[in-house]
Short mmCIF file of C-alpha atoms in Angstrom, two decimals:
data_model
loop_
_atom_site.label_atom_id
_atom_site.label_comp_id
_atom_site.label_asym_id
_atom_site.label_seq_id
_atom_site.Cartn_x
_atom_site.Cartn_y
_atom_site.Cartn_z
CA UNK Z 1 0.00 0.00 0.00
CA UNK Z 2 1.30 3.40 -0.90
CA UNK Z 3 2.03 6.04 1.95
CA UNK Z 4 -0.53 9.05 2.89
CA UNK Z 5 -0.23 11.30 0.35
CA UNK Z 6 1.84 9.15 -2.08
CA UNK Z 7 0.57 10.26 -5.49
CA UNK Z 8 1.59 8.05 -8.22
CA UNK Z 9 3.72 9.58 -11.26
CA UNK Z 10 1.34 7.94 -14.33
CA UNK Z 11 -2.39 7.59 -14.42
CA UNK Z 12 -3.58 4.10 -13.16
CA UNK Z 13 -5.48 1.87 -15.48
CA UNK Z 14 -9.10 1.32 -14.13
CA UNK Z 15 -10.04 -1.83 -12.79
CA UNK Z 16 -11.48 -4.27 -14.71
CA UNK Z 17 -15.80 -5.02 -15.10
CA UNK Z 18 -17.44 -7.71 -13.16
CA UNK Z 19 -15.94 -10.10 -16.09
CA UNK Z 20 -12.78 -9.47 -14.54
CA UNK Z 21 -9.47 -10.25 -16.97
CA UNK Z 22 -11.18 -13.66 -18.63
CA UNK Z 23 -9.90 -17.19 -17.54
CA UNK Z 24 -6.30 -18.00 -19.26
CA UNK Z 25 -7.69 -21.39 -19.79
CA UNK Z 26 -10.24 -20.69 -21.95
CA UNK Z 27 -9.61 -20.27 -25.91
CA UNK Z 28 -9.21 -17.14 -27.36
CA UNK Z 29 -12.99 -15.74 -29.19
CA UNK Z 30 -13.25 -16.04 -32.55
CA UNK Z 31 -12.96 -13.23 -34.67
CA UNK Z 32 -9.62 -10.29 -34.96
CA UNK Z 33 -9.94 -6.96 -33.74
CA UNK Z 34 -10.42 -5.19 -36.64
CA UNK Z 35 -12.00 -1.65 -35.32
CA UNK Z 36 -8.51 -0.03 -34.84
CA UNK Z 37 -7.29 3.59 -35.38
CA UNK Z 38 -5.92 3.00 -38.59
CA UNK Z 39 -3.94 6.40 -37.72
CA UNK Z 40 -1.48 4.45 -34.70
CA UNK Z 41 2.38 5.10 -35.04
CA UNK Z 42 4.18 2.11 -35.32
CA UNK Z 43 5.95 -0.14 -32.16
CA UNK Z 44 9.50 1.67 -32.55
CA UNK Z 45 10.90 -0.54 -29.33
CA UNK Z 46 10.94 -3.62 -28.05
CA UNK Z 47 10.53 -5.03 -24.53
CA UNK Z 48 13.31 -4.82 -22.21
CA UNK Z 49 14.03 -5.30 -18.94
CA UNK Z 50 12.11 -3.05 -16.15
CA UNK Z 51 14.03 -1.26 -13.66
CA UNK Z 52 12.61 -0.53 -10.12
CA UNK Z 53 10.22 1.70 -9.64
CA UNK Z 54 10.57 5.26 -8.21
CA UNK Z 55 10.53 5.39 -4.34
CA UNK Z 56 8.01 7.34 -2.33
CA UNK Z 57 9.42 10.83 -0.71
CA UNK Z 58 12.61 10.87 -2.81
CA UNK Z 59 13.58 13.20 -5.63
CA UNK Z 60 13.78 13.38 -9.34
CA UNK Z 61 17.67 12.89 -9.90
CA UNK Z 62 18.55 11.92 -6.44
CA UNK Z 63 21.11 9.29 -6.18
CA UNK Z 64 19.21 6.19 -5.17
CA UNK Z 65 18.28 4.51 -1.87
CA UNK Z 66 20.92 2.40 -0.12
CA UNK Z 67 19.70 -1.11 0.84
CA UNK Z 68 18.81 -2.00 4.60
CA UNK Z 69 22.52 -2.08 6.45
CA UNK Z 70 24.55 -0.45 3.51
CA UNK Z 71 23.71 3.25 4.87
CA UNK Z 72 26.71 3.33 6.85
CA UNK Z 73 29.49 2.51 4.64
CA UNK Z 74 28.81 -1.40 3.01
CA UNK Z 75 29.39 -2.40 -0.58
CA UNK Z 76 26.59 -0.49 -2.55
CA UNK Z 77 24.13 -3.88 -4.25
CA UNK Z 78 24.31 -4.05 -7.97
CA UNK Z 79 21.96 -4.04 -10.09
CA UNK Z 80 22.40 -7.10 -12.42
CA UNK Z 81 23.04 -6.51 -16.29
CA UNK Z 82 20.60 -6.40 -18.75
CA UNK Z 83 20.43 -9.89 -20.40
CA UNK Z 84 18.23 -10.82 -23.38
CA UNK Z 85 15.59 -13.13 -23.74
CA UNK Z 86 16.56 -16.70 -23.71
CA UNK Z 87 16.51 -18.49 -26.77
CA UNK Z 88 13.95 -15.45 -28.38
CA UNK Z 89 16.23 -14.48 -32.02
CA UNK Z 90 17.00 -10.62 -32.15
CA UNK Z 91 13.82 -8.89 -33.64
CA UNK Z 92 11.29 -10.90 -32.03
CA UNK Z 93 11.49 -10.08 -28.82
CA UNK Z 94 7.76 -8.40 -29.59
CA UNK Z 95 6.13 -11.39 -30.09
CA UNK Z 96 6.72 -12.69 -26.63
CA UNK Z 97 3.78 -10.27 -25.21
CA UNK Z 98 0.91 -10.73 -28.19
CA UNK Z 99 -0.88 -14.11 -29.23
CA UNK Z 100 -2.23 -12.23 -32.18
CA UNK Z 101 -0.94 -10.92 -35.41
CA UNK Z 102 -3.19 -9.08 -38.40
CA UNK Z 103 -1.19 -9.38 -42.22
CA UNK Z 104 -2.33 -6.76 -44.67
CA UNK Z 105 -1.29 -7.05 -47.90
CA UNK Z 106 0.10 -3.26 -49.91
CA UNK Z 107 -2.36 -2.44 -52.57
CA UNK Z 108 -0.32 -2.26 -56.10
CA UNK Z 109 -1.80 -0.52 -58.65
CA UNK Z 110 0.50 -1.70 -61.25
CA UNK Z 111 -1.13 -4.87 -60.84
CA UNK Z 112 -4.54 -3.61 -59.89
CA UNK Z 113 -5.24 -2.12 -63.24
CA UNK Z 114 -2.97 -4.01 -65.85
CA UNK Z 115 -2.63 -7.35 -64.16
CA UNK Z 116 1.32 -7.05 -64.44
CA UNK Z 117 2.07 -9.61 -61.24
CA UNK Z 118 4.32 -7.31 -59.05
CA UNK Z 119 6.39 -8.54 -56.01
CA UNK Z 120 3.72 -8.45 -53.04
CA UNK Z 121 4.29 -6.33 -49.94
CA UNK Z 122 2.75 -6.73 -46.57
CA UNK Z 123 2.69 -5.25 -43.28
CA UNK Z 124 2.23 -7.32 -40.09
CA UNK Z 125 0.25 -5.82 -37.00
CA UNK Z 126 -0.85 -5.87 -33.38
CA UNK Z 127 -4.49 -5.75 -32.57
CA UNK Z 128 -4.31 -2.29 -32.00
CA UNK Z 129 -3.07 -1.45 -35.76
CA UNK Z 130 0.18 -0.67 -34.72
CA UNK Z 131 2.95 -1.90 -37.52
CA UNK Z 132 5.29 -4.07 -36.15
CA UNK Z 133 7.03 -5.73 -39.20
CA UNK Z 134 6.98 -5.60 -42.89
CA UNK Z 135 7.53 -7.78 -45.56
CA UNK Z 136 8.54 -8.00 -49.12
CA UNK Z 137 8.52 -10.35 -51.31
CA UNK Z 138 12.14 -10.92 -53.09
CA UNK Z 139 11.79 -12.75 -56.71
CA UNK Z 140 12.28 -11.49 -60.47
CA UNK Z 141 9.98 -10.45 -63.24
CA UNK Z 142 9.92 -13.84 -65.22
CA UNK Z 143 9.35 -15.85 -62.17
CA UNK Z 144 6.10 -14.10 -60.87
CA UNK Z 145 4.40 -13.87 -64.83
CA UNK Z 146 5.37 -17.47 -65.86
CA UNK Z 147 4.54 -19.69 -62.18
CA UNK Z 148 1.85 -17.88 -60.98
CA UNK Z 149 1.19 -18.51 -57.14
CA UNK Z 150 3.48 -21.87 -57.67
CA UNK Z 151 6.04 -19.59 -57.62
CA UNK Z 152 9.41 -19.96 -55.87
CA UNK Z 153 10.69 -17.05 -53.48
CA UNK Z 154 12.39 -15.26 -50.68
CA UNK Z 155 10.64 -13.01 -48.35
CA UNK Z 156 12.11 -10.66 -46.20
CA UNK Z 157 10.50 -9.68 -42.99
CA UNK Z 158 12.18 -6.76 -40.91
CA UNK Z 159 11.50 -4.51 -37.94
CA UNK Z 160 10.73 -1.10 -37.88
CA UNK Z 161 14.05 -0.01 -38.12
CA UNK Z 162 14.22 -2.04 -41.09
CA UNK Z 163 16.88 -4.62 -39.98
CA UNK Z 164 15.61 -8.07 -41.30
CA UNK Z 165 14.80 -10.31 -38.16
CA UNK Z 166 12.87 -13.81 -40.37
CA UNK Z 167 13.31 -14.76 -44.17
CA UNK Z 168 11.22 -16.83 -45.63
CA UNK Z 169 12.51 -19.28 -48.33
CA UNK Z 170 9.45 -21.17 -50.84
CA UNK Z 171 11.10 -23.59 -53.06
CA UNK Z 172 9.17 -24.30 -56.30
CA UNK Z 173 6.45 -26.69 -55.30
CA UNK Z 174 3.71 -28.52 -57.11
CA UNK Z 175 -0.04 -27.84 -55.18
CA UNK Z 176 -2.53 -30.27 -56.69
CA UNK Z 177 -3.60 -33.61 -54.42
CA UNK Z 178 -2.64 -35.35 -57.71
CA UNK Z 179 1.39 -34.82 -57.11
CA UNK Z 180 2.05 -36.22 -53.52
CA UNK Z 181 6.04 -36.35 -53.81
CA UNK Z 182 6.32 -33.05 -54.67
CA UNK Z 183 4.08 -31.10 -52.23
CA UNK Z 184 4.33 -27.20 -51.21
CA UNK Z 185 6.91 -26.34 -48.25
CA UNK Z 186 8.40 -23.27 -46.71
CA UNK Z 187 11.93 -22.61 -44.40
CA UNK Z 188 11.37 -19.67 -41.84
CA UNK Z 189 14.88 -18.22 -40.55
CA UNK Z 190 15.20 -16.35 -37.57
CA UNK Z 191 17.94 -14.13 -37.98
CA UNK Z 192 17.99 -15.14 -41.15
CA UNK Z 193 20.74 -18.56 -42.01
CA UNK Z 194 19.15 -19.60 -38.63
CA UNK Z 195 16.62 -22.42 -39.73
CA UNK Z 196 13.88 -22.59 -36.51
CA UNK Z 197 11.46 -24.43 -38.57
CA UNK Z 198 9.45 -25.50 -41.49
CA UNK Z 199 6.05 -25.42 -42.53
CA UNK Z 200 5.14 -28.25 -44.70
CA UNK Z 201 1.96 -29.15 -47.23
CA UNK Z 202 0.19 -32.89 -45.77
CA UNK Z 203 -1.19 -34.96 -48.47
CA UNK Z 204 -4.83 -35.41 -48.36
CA UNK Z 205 -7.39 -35.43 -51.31
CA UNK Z 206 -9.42 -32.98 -50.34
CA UNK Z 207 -8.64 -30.83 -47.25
CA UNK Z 208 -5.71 -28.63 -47.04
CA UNK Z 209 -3.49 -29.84 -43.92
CA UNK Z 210 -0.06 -28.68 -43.12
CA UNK Z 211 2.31 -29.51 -40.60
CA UNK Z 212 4.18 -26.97 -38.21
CA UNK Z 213 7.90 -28.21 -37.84
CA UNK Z 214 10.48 -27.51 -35.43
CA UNK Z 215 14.09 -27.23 -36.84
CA UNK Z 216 14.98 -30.44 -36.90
CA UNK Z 217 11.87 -31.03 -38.73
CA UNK Z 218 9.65 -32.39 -35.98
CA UNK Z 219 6.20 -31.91 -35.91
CA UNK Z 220 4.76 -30.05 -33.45
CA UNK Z 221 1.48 -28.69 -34.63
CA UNK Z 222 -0.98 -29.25 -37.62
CA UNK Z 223 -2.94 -26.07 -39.32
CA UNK Z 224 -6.24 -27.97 -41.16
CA UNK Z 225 -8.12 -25.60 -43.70
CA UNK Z 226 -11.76 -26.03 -44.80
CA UNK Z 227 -12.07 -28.21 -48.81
CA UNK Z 228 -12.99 -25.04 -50.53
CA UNK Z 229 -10.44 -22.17 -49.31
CA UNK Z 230 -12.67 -19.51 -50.94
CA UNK Z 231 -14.22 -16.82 -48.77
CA UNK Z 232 -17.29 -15.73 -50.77
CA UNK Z 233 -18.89 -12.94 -48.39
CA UNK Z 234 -16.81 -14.45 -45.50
CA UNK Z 235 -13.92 -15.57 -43.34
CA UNK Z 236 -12.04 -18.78 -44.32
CA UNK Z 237 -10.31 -20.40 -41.18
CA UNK Z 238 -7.53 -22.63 -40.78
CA UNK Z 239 -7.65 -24.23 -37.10
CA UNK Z 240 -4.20 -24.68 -35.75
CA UNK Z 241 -3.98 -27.98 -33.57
CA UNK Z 242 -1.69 -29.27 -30.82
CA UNK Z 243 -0.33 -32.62 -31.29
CA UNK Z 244 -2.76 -33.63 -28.76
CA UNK Z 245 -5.75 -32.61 -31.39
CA UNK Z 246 -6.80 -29.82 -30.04
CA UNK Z 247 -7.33 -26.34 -31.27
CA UNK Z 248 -5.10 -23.64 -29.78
CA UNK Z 249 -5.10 -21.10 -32.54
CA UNK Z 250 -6.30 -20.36 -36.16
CA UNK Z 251 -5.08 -18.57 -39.49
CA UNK Z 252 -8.46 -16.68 -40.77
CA UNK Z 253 -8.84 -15.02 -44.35
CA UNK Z 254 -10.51 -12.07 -44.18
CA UNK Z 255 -13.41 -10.78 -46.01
CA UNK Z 256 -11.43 -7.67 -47.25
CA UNK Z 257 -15.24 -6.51 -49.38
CA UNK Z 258 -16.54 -7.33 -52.61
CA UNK Z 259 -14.50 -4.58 -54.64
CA UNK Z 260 -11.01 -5.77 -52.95
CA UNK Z 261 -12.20 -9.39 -53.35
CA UNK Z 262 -12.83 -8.89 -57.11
CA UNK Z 263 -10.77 -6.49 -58.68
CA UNK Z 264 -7.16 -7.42 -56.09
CA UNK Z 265 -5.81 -9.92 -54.96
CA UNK Z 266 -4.67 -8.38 -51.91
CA UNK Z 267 -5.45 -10.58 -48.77
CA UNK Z 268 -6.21 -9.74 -45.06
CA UNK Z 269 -4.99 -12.47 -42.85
CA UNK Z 270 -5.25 -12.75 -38.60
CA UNK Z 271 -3.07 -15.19 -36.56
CA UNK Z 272 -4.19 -16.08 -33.48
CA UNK Z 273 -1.81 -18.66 -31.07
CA UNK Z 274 -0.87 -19.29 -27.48
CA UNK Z 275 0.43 -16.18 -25.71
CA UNK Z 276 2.66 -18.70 -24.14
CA UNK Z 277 4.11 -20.46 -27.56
CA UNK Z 278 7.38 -20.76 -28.23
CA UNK Z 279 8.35 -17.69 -30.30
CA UNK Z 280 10.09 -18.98 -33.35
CA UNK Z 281 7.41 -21.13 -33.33
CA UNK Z 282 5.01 -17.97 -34.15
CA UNK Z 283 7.51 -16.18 -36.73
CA UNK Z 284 6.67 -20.36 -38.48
CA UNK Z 285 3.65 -19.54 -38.46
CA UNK Z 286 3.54 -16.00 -40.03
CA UNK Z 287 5.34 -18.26 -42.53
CA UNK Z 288 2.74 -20.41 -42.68
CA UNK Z 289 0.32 -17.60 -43.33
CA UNK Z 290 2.17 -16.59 -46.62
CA UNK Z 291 2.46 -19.86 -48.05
CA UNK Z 292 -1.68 -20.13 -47.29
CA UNK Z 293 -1.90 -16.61 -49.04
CA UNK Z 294 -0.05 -17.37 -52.06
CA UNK Z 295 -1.37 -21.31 -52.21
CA UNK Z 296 -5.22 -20.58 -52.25
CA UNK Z 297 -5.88 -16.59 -52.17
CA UNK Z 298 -3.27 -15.57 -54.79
CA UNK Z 299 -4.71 -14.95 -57.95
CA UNK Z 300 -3.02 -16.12 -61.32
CA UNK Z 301 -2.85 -14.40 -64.67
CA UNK Z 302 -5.25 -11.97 -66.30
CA UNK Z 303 -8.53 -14.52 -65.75
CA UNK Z 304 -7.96 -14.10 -61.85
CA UNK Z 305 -7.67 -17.52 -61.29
CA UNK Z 306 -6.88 -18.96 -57.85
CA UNK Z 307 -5.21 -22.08 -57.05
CA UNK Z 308 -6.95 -24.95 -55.49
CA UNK Z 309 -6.25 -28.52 -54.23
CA UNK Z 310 -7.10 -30.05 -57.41
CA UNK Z 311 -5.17 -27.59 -59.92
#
């Protein structure tokens, strides 16, 4: 408790409704939070570690309190040294607080009104709109026009201070049920020539299954789409599952609106996962996202055709 008079140097958050904070043990709702201010400044920082907080009666700039028994001479205590995150890769030190992530893919009018496939841009948000990453697709002119969404490429995801912090590498990959040896994969770095994991295509003749791997290509979760990936007038989920069976997460395609829908092929995607999961374990599963994007939601030549499981 605070001493008579104490006021506190910040504002304090009010308390929470008769609801309370919500039970950690229950799944996150369905749905993203999609009613941001659009107008947010980007996350320029990431976490570090939290100092002690100011003590009552003492001054701005005053050197600080000595411990119990050190006023009279003793060894002044030390503060340990910061220290990063264990086993968290430079750049995503973020994702350790959020168990949600909204993709937006860049409008290009290049392609919007000639159908010229450009190299496609996204940016990657919290649920409060604020840009966290970006990321850009790396391939060449011939590539994109001739293979379509089969297309083999880097991606490049950095920070807001653009260092790159994951790169994604998609090898060229065949899509249809038909072709089980040769089914679509993706490598997720973090920094990148750091392999953390791999998201790879399951064969199955009609649903769209994948299978979240750890670096040494263990699997350690399964992402299960619905047999028709389209999203006519709505929201096209793809349940992430523990080992165990059970749903902990989801990948949702968002209805962007019937003008986006029809005349772009830019996507909308929302990631939901464990606050608690391991964090290269979410940058596989931004990765995961993009391969989804570009399997079933990117459209392919001038008769804006998307891919399926049977073409």
């Amino acid at each position: 408790m605070s001493a008579p008079g104490y006021q506190p140097p910040y504002p304090m958050a009010p308390y929470p409704g008769p609801g309370g904070y919500g039970d950690p043990s229950q799944a996150p709702p369905p749905g993203f939070n999609m009613g941001y201010n659009q107008n947010v400044p980007p996350v320029m920082y990431q976490p570090g570690p939290v100092g002690p907080g100011p003590v009552p009666g003492q001054e701005y700039g005053a050197p600080p309190a000595q411990a119990p028994g050190q006023e009279y001479g003793g060894a002044a205590p030390t503060m340990a040294p910061a220290m990063a995150a264990v086993g968290v890769p430079p750049g995503l030190e973020y994702l350790t607080q959020i168990d949600q992530i909204l993709i937006h893919q860049k409008v290009e009018l290049l392609e919007a009104f000639i159908g010229f496939e450009t190299n496609n841009q996204y940016e990657i948000k919290n649920s409060l709109g604020q840009k966290i990453y970006k990321a850009k697709e790396k391939n060449d002119c011939c590539t994109r026009n001739c293979c379509g969404s089969l297309r083999s490429f880097d991606m490049k995801i950095k920070d807001n201070t653009d260092r790159e912090v994951i790169r994604l590498i998609r090898p060229f990959r065949c899509v249809s049920c038909w072709c089980p040896c040769c089914l679509q994969e993706m490598e997720v770095q973090a920094p990148p020539g750091t392999t953390v994991g791999y998201v790879k295509q399951d064969w199955h003749p009609c649903l769209p299954k994948f299978s979240i791997q750890g670096a040494n290509k263990e699997t350690l979760m399964k992402l299960e789409g619905p047999c028709f990936a389209c999203n006519c007038c709505g929201d096209v989920n793809f349940e992430l599952k523990s080992k165990a069976d059970q749903t902990i997460g989801r990948i949702s395609k968002q209805w962007s609106g019937l003008l986006k829908e029809v005349f772009t092929d830019t996507d909308n995607f929302g990631i939901q996962f464990p606050m608690d999961l391991d964090v290269k374990m979410k940058a596989v599963l931004m990765g995961a996202c993009f391969l989804i994007d570009f399997m079933f939601f990117e459209k392919v030549g001038e008769a804006n055709q998307r891919s399926t499981m049977f073409t």
